[in-house]
PDB file of C-alpha atoms in Angstrom:
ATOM      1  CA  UNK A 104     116.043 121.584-145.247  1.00  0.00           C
ATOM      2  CA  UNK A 105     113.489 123.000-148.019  1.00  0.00           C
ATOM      3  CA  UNK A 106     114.435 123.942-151.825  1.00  0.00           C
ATOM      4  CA  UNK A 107     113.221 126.820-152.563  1.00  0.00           C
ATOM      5  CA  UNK A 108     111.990 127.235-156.065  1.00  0.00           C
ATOM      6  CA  UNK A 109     114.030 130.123-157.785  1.00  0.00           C
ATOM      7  CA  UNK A 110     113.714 132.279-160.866  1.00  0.00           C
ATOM      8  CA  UNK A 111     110.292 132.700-161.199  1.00  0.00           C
ATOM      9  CA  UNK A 112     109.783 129.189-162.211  1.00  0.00           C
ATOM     10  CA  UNK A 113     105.990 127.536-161.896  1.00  0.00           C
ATOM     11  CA  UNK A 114     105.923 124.945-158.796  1.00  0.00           C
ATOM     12  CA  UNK A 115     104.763 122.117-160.018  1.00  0.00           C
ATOM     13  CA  UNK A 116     103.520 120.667-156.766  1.00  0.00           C
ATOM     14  CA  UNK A 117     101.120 123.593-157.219  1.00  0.00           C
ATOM     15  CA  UNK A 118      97.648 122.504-158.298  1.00  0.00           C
ATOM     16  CA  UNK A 119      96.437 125.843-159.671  1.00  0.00           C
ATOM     17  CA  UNK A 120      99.740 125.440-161.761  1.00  0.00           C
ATOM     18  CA  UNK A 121      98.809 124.556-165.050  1.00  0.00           C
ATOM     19  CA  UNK A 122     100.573 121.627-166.886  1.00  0.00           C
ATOM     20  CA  UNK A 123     103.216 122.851-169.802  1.00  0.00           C
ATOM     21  CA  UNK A 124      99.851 125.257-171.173  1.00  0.00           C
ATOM     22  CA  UNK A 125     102.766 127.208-173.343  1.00  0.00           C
ATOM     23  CA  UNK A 126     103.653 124.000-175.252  1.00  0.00           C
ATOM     24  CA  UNK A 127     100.212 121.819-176.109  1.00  0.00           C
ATOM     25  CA  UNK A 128      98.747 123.359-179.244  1.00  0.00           C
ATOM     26  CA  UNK A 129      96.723 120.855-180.257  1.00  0.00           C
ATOM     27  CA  UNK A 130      96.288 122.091-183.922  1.00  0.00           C
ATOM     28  CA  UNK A 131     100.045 123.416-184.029  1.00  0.00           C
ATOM     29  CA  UNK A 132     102.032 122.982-186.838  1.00  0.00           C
ATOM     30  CA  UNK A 133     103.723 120.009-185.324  1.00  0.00           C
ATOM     31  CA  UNK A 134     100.147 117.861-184.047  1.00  0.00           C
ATOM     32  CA  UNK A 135      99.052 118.309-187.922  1.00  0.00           C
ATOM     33  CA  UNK A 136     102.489 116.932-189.424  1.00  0.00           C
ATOM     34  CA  UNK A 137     102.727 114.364-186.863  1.00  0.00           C
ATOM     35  CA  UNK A 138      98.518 113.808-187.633  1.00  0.00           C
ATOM     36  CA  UNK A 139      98.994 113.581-191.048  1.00  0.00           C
ATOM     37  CA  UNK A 140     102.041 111.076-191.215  1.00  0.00           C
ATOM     38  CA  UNK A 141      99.994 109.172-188.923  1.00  0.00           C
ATOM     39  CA  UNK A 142      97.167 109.003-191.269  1.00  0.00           C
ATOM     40  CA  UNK A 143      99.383 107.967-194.043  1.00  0.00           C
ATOM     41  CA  UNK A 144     101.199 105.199-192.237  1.00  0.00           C
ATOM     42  CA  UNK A 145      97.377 103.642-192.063  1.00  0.00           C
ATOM     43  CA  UNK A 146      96.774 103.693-195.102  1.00  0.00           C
ATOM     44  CA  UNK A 147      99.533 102.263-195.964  1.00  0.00           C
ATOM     45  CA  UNK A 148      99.106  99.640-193.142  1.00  0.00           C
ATOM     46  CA  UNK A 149      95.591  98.929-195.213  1.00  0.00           C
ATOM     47  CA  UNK A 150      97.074  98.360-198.744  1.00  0.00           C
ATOM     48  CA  UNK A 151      99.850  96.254-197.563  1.00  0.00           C
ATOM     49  CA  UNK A 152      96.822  94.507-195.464  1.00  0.00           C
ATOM     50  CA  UNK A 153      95.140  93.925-198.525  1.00  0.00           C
ATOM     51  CA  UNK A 154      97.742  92.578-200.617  1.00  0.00           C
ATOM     52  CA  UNK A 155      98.119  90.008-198.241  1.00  0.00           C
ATOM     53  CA  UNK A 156      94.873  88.488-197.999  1.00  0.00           C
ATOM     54  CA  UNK A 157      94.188  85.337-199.730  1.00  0.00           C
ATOM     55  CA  UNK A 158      91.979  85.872-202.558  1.00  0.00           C
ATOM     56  CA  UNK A 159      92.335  89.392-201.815  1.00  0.00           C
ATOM     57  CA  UNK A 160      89.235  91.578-202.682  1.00  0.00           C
ATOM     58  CA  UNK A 161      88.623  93.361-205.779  1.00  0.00           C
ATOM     59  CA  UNK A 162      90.567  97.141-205.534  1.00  0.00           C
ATOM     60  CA  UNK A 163      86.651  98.907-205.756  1.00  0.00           C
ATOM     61  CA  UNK A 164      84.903  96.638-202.592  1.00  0.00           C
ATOM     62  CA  UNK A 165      88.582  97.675-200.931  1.00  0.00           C
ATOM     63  CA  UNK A 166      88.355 101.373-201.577  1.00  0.00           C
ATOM     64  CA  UNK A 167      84.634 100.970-199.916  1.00  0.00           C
ATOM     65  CA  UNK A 168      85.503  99.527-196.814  1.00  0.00           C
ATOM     66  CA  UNK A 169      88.592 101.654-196.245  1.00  0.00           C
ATOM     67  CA  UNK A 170      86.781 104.567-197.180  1.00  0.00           C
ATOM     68  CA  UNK A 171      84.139 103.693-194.438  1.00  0.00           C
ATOM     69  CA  UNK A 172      87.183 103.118-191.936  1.00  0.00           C
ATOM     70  CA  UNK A 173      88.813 106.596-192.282  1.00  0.00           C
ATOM     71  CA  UNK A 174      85.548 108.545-192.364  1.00  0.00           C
ATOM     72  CA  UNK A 175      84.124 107.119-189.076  1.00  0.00           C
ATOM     73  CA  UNK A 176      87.917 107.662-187.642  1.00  0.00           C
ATOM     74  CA  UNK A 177      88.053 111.154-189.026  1.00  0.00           C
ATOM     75  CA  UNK A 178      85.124 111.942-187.486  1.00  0.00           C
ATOM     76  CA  UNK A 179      85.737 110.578-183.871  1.00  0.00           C
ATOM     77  CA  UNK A 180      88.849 112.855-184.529  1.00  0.00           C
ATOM     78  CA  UNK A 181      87.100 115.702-184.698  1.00  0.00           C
ATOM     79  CA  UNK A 182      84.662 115.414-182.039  1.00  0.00           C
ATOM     80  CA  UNK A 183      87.691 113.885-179.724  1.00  0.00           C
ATOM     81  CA  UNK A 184      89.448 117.243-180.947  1.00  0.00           C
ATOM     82  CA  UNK A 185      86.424 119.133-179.938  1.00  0.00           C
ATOM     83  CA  UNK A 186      85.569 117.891-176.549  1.00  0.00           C
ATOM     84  CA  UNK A 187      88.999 118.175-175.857  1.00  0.00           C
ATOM     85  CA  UNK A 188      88.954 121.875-176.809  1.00  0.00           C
ATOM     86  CA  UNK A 189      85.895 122.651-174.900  1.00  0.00           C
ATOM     87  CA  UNK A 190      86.815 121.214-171.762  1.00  0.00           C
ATOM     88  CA  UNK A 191      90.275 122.574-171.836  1.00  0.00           C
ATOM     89  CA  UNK A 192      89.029 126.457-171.726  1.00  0.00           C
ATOM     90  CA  UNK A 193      92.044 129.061-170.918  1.00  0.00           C
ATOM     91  CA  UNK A 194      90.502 130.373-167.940  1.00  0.00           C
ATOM     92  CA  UNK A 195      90.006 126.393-166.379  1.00  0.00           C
ATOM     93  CA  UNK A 196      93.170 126.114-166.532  1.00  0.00           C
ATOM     94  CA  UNK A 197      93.392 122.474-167.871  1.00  0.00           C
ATOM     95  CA  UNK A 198      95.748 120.925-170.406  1.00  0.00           C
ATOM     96  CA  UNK A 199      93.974 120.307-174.059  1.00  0.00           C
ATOM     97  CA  UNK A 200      96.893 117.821-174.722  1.00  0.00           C
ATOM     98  CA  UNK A 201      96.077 115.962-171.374  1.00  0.00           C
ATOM     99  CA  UNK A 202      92.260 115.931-172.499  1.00  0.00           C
ATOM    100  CA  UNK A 203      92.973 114.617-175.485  1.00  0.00           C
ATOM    101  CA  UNK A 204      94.650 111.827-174.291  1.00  0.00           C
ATOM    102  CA  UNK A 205      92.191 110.967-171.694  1.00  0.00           C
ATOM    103  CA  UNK A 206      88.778 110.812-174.350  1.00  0.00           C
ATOM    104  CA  UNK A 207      91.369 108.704-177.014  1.00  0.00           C
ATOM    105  CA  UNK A 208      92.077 106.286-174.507  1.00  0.00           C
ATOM    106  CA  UNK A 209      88.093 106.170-172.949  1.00  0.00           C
ATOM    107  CA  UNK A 210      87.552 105.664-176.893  1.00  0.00           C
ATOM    108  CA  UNK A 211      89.823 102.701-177.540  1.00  0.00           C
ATOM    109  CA  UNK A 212      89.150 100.902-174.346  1.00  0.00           C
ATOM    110  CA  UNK A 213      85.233 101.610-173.618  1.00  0.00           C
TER     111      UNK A 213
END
């Protein structure tokens, strides 16, 4: 006995199906709130990092080294952003979100 998929609804056994397209905006409202609380809570992580190191450094030396931290991470952002973007064209039919994922992970683990 087979289901049959009613309603119009996408099969999702389908490859030419693609994968929840009408809900990954990676630049959506929601990615930059949950991007920017992100970037906040490491910050954060950093000062309360540095206020437990023992002698800690002076607040200027601190500043540097963070600084260097968030402007090489901002800027595999943006190219991981990018890639993503260009290999997920509309007419592919592949997942940005899915992308994403997939050159964030090859970036933490390679």
């Amino acid at each position: 006995m087979f289901i049959q998929m009613g309603g119009g609804a996408p099969d999702p056994s389908d490859p030419s199906t693609p994968v929840d397209s009408d809900n990954c905006r990676l630049l959506g409202p929601v990615a930059l709130v949950v991007q920017g609380v992100m970037g906040v809570l490491v910050v954060l992580s950093l000062v309360y990092k540095r206020h437990r190191e023992k002698p800690p450094r002076p607040w200027k030396i601190w500043l540097f080294d963070v600084s260097k931290q968030v402007a090489g991470q901002a800027v595999v952002h943006t190219l991981n952003l990018g890639i993503s973007a260009l290999v997920s064209q509309p007419s592919s039919g592949n997942n940005p979100c899915t992308a994403y994922f997939v050159n964030v992970t090859f970036d933490v683990t390679v």
